[in-house]
Short mmCIF file of C-alpha atoms in Angstrom, two decimals:
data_model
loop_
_atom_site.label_atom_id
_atom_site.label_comp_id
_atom_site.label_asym_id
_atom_site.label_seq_id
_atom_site.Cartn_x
_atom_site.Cartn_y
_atom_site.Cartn_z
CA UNK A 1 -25.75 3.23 18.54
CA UNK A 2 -26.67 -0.49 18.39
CA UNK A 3 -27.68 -0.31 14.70
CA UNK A 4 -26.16 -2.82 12.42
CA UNK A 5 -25.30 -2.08 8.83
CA UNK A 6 -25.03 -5.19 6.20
CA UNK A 7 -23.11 -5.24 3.07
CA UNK A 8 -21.87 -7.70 0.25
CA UNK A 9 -18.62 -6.57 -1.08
CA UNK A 10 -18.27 -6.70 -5.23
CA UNK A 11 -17.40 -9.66 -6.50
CA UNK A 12 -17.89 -11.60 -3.62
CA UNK A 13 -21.50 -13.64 -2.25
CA UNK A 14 -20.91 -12.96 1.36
CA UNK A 15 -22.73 -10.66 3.54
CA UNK A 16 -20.75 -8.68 6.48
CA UNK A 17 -22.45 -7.06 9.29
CA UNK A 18 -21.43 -4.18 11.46
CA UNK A 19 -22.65 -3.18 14.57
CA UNK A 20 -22.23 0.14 15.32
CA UNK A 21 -20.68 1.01 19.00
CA UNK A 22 -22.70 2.12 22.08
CA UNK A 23 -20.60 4.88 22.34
CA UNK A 24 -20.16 6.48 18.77
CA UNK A 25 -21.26 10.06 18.05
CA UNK A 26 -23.01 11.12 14.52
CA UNK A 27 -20.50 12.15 12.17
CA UNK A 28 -17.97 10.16 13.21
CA UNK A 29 -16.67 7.57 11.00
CA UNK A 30 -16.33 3.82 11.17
CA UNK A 31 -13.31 1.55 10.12
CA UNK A 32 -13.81 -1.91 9.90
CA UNK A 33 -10.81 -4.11 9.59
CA UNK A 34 -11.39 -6.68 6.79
CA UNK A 35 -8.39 -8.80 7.14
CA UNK A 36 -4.85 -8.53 9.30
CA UNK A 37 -1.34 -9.26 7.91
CA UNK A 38 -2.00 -12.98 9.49
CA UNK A 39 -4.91 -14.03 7.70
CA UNK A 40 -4.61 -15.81 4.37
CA UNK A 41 -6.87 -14.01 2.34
CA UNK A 42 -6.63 -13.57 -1.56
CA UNK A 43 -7.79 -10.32 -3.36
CA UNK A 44 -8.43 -11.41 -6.55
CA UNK A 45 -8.01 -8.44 -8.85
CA UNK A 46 -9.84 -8.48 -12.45
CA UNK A 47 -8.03 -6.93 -14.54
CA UNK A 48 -10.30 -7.22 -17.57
CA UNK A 49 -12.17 -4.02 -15.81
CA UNK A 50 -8.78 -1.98 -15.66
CA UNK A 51 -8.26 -0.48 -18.96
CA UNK A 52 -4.78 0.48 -20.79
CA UNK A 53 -3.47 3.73 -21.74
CA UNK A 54 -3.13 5.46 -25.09
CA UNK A 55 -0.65 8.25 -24.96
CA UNK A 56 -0.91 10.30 -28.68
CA UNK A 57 2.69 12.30 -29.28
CA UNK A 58 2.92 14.59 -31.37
CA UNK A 59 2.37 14.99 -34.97
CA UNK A 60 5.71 15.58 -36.48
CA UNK A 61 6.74 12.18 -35.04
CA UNK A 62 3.96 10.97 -37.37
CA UNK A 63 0.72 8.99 -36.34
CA UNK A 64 2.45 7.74 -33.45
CA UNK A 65 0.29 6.37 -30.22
CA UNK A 66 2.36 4.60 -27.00
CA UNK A 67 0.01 2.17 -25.55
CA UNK A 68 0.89 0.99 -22.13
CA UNK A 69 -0.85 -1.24 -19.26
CA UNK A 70 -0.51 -1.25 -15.22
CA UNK A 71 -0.88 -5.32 -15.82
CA UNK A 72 1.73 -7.78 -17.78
CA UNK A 73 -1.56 -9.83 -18.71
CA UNK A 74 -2.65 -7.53 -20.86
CA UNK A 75 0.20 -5.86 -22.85
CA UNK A 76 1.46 -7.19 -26.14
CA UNK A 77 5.23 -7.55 -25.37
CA UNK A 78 6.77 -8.15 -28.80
CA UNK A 79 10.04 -9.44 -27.88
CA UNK A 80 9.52 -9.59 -24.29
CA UNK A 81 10.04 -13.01 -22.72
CA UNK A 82 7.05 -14.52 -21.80
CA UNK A 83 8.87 -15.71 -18.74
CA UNK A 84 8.67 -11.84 -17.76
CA UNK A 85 5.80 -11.82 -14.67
CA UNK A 86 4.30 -9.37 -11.82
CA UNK A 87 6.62 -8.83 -9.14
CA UNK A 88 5.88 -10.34 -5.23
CA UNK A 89 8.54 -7.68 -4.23
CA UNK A 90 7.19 -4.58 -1.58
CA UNK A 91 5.77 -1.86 -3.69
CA UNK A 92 3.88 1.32 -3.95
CA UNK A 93 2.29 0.59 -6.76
CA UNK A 94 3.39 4.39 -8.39
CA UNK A 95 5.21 2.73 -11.58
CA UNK A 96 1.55 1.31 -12.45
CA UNK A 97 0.27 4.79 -13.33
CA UNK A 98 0.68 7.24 -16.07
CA UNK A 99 1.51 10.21 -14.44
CA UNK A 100 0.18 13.40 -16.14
CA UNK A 101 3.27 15.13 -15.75
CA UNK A 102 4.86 12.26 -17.86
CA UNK A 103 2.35 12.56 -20.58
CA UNK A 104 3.11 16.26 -21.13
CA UNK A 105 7.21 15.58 -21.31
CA UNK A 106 6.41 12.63 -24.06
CA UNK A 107 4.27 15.41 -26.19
CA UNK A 108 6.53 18.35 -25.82
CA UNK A 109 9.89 16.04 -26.21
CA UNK A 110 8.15 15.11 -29.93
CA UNK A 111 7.21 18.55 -30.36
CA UNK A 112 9.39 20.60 -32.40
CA UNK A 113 9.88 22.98 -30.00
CA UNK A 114 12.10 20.59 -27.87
CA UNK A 115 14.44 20.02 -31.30
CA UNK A 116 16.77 22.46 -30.12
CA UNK A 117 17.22 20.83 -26.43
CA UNK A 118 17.83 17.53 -27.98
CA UNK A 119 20.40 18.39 -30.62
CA UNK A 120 23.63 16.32 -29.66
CA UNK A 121 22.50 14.08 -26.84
CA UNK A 122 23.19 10.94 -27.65
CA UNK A 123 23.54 9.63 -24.34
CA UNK A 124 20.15 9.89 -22.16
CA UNK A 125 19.02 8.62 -19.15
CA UNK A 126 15.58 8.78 -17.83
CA UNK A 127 15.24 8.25 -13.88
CA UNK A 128 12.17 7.01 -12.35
CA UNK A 129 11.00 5.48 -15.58
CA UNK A 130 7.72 4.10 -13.79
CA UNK A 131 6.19 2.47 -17.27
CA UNK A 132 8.15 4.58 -19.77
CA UNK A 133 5.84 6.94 -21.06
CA UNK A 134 8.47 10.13 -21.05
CA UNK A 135 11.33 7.77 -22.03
CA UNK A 136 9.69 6.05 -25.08
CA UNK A 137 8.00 10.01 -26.25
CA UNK A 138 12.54 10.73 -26.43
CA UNK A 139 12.81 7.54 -28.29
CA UNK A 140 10.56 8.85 -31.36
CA UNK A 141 11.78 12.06 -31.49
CA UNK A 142 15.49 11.09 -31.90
CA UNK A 143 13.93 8.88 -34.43
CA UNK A 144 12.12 12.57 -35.81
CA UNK A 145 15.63 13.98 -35.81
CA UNK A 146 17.41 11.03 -38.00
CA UNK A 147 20.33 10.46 -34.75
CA UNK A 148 22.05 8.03 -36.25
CA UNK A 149 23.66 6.75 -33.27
CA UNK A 150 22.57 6.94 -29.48
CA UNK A 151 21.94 5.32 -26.53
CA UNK A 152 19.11 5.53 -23.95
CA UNK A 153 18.61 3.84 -20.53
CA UNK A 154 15.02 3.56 -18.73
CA UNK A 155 15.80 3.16 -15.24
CA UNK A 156 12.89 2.18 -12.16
CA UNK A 157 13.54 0.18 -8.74
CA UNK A 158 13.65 -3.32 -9.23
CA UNK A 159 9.54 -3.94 -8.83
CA UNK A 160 9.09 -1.74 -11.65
CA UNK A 161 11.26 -4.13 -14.05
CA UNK A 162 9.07 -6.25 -15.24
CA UNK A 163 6.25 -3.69 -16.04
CA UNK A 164 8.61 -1.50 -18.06
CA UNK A 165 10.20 -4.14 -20.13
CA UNK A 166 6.85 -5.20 -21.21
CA UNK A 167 5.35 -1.89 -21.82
CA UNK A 168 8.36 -0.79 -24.15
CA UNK A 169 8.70 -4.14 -25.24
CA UNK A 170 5.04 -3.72 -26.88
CA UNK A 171 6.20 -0.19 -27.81
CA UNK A 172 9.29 -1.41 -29.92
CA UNK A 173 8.55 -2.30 -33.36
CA UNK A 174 6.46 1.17 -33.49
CA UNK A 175 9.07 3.13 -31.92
CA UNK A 176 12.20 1.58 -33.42
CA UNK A 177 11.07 0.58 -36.96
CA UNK A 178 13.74 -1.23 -39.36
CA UNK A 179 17.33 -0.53 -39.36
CA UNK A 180 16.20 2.26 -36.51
CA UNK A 181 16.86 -0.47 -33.80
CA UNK A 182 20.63 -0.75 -34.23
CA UNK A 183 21.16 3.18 -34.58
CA UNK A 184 19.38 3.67 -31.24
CA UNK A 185 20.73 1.69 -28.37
CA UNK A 186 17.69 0.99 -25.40
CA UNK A 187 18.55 -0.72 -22.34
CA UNK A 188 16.15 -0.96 -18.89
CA UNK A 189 17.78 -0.86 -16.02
CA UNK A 190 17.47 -1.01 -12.14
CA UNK A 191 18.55 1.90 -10.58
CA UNK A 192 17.79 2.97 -7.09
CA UNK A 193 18.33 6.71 -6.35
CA UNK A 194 21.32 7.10 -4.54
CA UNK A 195 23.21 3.35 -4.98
CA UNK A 196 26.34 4.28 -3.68
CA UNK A 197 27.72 0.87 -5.71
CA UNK A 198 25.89 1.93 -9.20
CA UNK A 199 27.06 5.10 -8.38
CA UNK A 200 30.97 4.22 -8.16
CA UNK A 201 30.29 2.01 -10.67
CA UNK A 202 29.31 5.65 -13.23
CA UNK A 203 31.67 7.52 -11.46
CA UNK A 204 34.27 5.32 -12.99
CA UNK A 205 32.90 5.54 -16.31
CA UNK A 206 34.24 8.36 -18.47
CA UNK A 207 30.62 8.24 -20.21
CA UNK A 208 28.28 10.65 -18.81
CA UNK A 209 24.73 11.32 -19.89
CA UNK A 210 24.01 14.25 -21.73
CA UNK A 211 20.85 14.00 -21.06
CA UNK A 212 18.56 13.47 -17.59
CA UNK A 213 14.94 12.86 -17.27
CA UNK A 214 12.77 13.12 -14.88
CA UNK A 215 8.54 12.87 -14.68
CA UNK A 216 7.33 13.29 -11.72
CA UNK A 217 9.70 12.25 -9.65
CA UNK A 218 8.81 14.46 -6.24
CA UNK A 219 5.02 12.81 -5.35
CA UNK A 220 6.72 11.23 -2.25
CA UNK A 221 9.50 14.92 -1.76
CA UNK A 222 10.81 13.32 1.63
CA UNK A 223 15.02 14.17 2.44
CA UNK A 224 15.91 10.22 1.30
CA UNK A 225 14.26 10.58 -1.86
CA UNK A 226 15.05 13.92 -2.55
CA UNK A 227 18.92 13.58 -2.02
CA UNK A 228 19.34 10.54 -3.39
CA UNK A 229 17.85 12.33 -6.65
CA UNK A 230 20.20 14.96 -6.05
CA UNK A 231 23.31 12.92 -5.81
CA UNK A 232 22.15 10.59 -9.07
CA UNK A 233 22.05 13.35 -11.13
CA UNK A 234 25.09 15.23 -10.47
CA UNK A 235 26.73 11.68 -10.40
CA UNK A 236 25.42 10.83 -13.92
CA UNK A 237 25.31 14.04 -15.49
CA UNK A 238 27.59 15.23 -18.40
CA UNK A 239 28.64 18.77 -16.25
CA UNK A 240 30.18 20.28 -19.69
CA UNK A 241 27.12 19.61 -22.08
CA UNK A 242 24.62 17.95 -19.72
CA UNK A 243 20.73 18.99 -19.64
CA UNK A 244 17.86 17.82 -17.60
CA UNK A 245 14.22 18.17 -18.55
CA UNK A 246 12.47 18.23 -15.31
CA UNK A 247 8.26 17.56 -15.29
CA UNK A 248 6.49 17.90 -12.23
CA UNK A 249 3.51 18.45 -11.17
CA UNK A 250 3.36 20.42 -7.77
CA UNK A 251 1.32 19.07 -4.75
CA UNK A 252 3.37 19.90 -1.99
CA UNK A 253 4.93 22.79 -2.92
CA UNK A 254 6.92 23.59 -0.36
CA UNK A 255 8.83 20.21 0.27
CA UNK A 256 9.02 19.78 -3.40
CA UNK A 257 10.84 22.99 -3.44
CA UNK A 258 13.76 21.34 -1.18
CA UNK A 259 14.77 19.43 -4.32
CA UNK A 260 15.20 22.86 -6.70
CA UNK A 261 16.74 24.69 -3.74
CA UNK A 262 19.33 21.57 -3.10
CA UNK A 263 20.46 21.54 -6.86
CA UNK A 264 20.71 25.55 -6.62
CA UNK A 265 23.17 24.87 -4.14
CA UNK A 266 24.93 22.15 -5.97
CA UNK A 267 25.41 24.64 -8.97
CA UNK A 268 22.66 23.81 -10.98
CA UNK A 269 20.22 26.75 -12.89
CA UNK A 270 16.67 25.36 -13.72
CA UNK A 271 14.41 27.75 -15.71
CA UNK A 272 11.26 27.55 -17.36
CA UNK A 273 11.87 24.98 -20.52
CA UNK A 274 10.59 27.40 -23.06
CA UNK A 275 13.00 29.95 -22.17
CA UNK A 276 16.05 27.95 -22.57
CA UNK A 277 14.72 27.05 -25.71
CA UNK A 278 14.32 30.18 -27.51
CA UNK A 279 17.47 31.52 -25.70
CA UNK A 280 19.15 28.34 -27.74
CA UNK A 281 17.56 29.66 -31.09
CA UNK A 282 14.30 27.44 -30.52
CA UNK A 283 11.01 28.34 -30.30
CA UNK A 284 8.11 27.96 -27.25
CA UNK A 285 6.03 25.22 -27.57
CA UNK A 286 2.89 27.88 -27.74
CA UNK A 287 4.61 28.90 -31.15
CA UNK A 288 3.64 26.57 -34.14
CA UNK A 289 6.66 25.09 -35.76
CA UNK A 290 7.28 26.48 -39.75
CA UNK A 291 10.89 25.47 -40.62
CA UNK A 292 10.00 22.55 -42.65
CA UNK A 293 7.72 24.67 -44.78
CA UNK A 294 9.72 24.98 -48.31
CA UNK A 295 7.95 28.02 -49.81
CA UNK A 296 8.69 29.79 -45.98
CA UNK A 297 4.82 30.08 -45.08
CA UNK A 298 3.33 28.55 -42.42
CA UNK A 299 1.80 24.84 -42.94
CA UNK A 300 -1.65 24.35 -42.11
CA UNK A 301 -1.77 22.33 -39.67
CA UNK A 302 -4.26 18.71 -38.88
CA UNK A 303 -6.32 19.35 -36.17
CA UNK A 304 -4.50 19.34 -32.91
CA UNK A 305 -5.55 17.91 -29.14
CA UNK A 306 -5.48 20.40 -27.14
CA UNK A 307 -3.40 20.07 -23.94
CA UNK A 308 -2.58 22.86 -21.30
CA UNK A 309 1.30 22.46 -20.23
CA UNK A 310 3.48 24.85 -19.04
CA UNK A 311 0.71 27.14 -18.65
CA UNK A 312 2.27 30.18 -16.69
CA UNK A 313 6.14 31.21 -16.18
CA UNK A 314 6.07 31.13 -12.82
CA UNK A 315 9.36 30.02 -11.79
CA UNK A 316 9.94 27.36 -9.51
CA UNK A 317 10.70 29.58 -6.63
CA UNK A 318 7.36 31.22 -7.50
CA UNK A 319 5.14 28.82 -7.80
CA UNK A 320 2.71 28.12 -5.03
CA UNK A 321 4.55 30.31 -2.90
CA UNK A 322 1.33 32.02 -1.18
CA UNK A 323 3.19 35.48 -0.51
CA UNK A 324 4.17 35.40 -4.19
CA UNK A 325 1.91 38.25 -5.82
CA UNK A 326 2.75 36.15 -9.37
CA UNK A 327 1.40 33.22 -8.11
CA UNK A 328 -1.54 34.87 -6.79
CA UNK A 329 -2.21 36.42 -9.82
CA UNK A 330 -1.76 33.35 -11.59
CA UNK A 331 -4.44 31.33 -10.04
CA UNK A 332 -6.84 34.40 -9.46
CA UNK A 333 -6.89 34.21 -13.37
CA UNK A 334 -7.14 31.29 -14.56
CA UNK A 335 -9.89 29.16 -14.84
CA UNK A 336 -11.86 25.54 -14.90
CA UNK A 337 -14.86 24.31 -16.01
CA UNK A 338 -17.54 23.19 -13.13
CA UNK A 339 -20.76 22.16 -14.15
CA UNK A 340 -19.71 23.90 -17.46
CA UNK A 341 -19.16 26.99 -15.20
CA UNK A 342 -16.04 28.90 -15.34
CA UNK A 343 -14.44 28.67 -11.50
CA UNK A 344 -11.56 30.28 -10.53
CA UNK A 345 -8.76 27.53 -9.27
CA UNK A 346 -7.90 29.90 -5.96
CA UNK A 347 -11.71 29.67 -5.46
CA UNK A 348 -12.39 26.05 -6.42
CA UNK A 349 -13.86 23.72 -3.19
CA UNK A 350 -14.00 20.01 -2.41
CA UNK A 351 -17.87 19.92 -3.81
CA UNK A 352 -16.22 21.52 -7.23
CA UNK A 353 -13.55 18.65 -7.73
CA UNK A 354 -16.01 16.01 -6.94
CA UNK A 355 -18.41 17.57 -9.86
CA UNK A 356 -15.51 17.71 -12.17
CA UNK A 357 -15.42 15.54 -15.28
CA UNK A 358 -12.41 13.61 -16.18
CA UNK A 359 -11.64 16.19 -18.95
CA UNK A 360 -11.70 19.22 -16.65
CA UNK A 361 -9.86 17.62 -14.05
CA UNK A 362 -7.36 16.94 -16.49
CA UNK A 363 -7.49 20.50 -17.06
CA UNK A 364 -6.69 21.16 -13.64
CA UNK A 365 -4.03 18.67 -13.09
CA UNK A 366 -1.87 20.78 -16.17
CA UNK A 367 -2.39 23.89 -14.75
CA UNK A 368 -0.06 22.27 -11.98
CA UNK A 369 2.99 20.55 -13.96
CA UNK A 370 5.86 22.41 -15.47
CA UNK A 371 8.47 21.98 -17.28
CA UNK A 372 11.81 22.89 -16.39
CA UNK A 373 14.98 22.91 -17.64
CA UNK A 374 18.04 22.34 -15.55
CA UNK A 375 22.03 22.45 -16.23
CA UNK A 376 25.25 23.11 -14.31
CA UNK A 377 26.34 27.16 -13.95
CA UNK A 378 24.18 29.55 -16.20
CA UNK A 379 23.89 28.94 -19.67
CA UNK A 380 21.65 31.27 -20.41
CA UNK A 381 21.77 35.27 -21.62
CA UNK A 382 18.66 36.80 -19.65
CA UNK A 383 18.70 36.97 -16.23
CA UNK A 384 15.31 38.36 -15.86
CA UNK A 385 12.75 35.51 -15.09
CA UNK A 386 9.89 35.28 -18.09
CA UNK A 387 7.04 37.14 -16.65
CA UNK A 388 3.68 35.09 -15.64
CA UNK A 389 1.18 35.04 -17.95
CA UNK A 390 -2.35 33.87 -17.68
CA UNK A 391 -5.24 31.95 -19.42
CA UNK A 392 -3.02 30.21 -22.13
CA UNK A 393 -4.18 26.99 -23.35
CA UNK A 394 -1.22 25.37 -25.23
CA UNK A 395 -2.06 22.88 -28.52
CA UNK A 396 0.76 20.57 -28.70
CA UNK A 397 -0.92 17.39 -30.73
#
């Protein structure tokens, strides 16, 4: 007590002191407001020092990289009004990340193993579009697939507009090449979960979407947000031939779990992706693609990226249930690197994520997204959820 601590914030030549209180205890710790809502101060953000994105999809959509960035400054927008800027509008700021979870639905929708779940939509809608990472991965494969007509919406609150236009806006030309452009229709949209006037607006549509999707849509798994998801999809969904391909990547497992249980009870069936996929005459995305190989052999294949998706089967009422013996087992057996040690996830502590590198975190963060599939009644044959499996790494580029 009494001490005084002096620092000069980055970027800035001014030095702040701190006195520390006559009354604090070791250990505790000490917040220092820099600034209240009244005061006019300006944090001047760099972005030179915040670096872009480079998603790679898969191969059989060819040499295809999505480059996006959290800042209009710094994305080549093609034909994206220059006019377009940064929004003053109330945000979270989610729609300026990648999410992991919508990496891995961009790779596996321009994997061949997700042919099957795309044959015949034509209509698709992707909620929650953030900077279009998932939506622009369905672009190139209905490209992949030769649709020769379609349309596909990339919806995001209003803040998130002008982000997303730019990002696919630099996206285009690569994803839509030639006379691709007029067979595939692209439109972003606003579209707030839930907007009973959008909503009545669809509902008087005869068009529904055949397909819904959705990357990681349940960070924030709170009743509003979860049943305005709800009520979008079953509003916007074709019930006869509608699918949704649902990515997530559990944190609170629980209270995500609300969302799964309230579209049970709507009617809907989500499994595993992979297993409606070889139930529709498809194959798993751990099985490497051979139908385009003329002499019936399997193609050698370039080199691929490795990337852990979908790792187990547990089911979505299974996973991180913590009296489910599956999900025990599950992440008893699998493992991350930790100082190049192999560390059991159930027995990983805060001292092992903060000696992580970025590529075994990313490790990590996969062994927590799935896939699902979701669709109104029970299409499916087998009854019998696909049993967990463990260990699996999963090349998919």
């Amino acid at each position: 007590p009494g001490d005084v601590f002096k620092f000069q914030p980055d970027g800035t030549t001014d030095e702040i002191e701190m006195e520390v209180p006559e009354d604090a205890v070791g250990g505790e710790t000490m917040e220092v407001l820099l600034a209240d809502e009244n005061d006019d101060v300006n944090f001047a953000l760099d972005t030179d020092d915040i670096p872009g994105v480079d998603v790679l999809l898969h191969s059989s959509v060819g040499d295809l990289t999505l480059s996006v960035h959290p800042f209009l400054d710094k994305i080549e927008a093609g034909n994206v009004s220059a006019a377009v800027e940064d929004t003053n509008e109330e945000e979270d700021g989610t729609y300026r990340m990648v999410w992991p979870a919508g990496i891995y639905l961009a790779q596996y929708l321009t994997s061949p193993a997700a042919k099957v779940l795309l044959t015949n939509k034509t209509r698709c809608l992707e909620l929650g579009s953030g900077m279009g990472v998932a939506g622009m991965g369905l672009i190139a494969a209905l490209v992949r697939d030769g649709v020769t007509s379609a349309h596909v919406a990339l919806t995001d609150l209003p803040a998130a507009m002008p982000l997303l236009r730019a990002n696919y806006g630099g996206n285009k030309d690569e994803l839509l090449p030639g006379e691709t452009a007029t067979r595939i229709k692209v439109a972003v949209e606003e579209f707030a979960w839930g907007d009973p006037v959008a909503l009545m607006l669809n509902n008087a549509s005869e068009e529904k979407y055949d397909l819904v999707l959705c990357a990681d849509v349940l960070y924030d798994p709170t009743k509003e947000v979860i049943d305005g998801l709800c009520t979008s999809i079953d509003s916007l969904l074709n019930h006869d031939t509608g699918l949704i391909i649902f990515s997530t990547r559990w944190r609170k497992n629980d209270e995500e779990r609300v969302f799964f249980e309230q579209m049970e009870k709507m009617g809907y069936t989500f499994v595993i992706v992979d297993q409606l996929a070889t139930e529709l005459g498809g194959g798993s995305h751990a099985t490497p693609d051979t139908s385009d190989a003329s002499d019936g052999s399997q193609e050698e294949e370039e080199e691929p990226k490795a990337v852990a998706i979908s790792r187990s089967a547990l089911t979505w009422q299974e996973f991180g249930d913590d009296e489910c013996e599956k999900n025990k087992a599950y992440f008893a057996g699998v493992t991350v690197k930790v100082n190049g040690k192999d560390v059991a996830v159930v027995d990983l502590t805060d001292e092992d994520f903060d000696d992580m590198d970025e590529e075994d975190f990313d490790d990590y963060e996969a062994m927590n997204i799935q896939i699902y599939a979701g669709y109104v009644g029970s299409k499916t044959t087998t009854t019998k959820p696909m049993e967990c499996f463990r260990g699996l790494t999963v090349d998919l580029v």
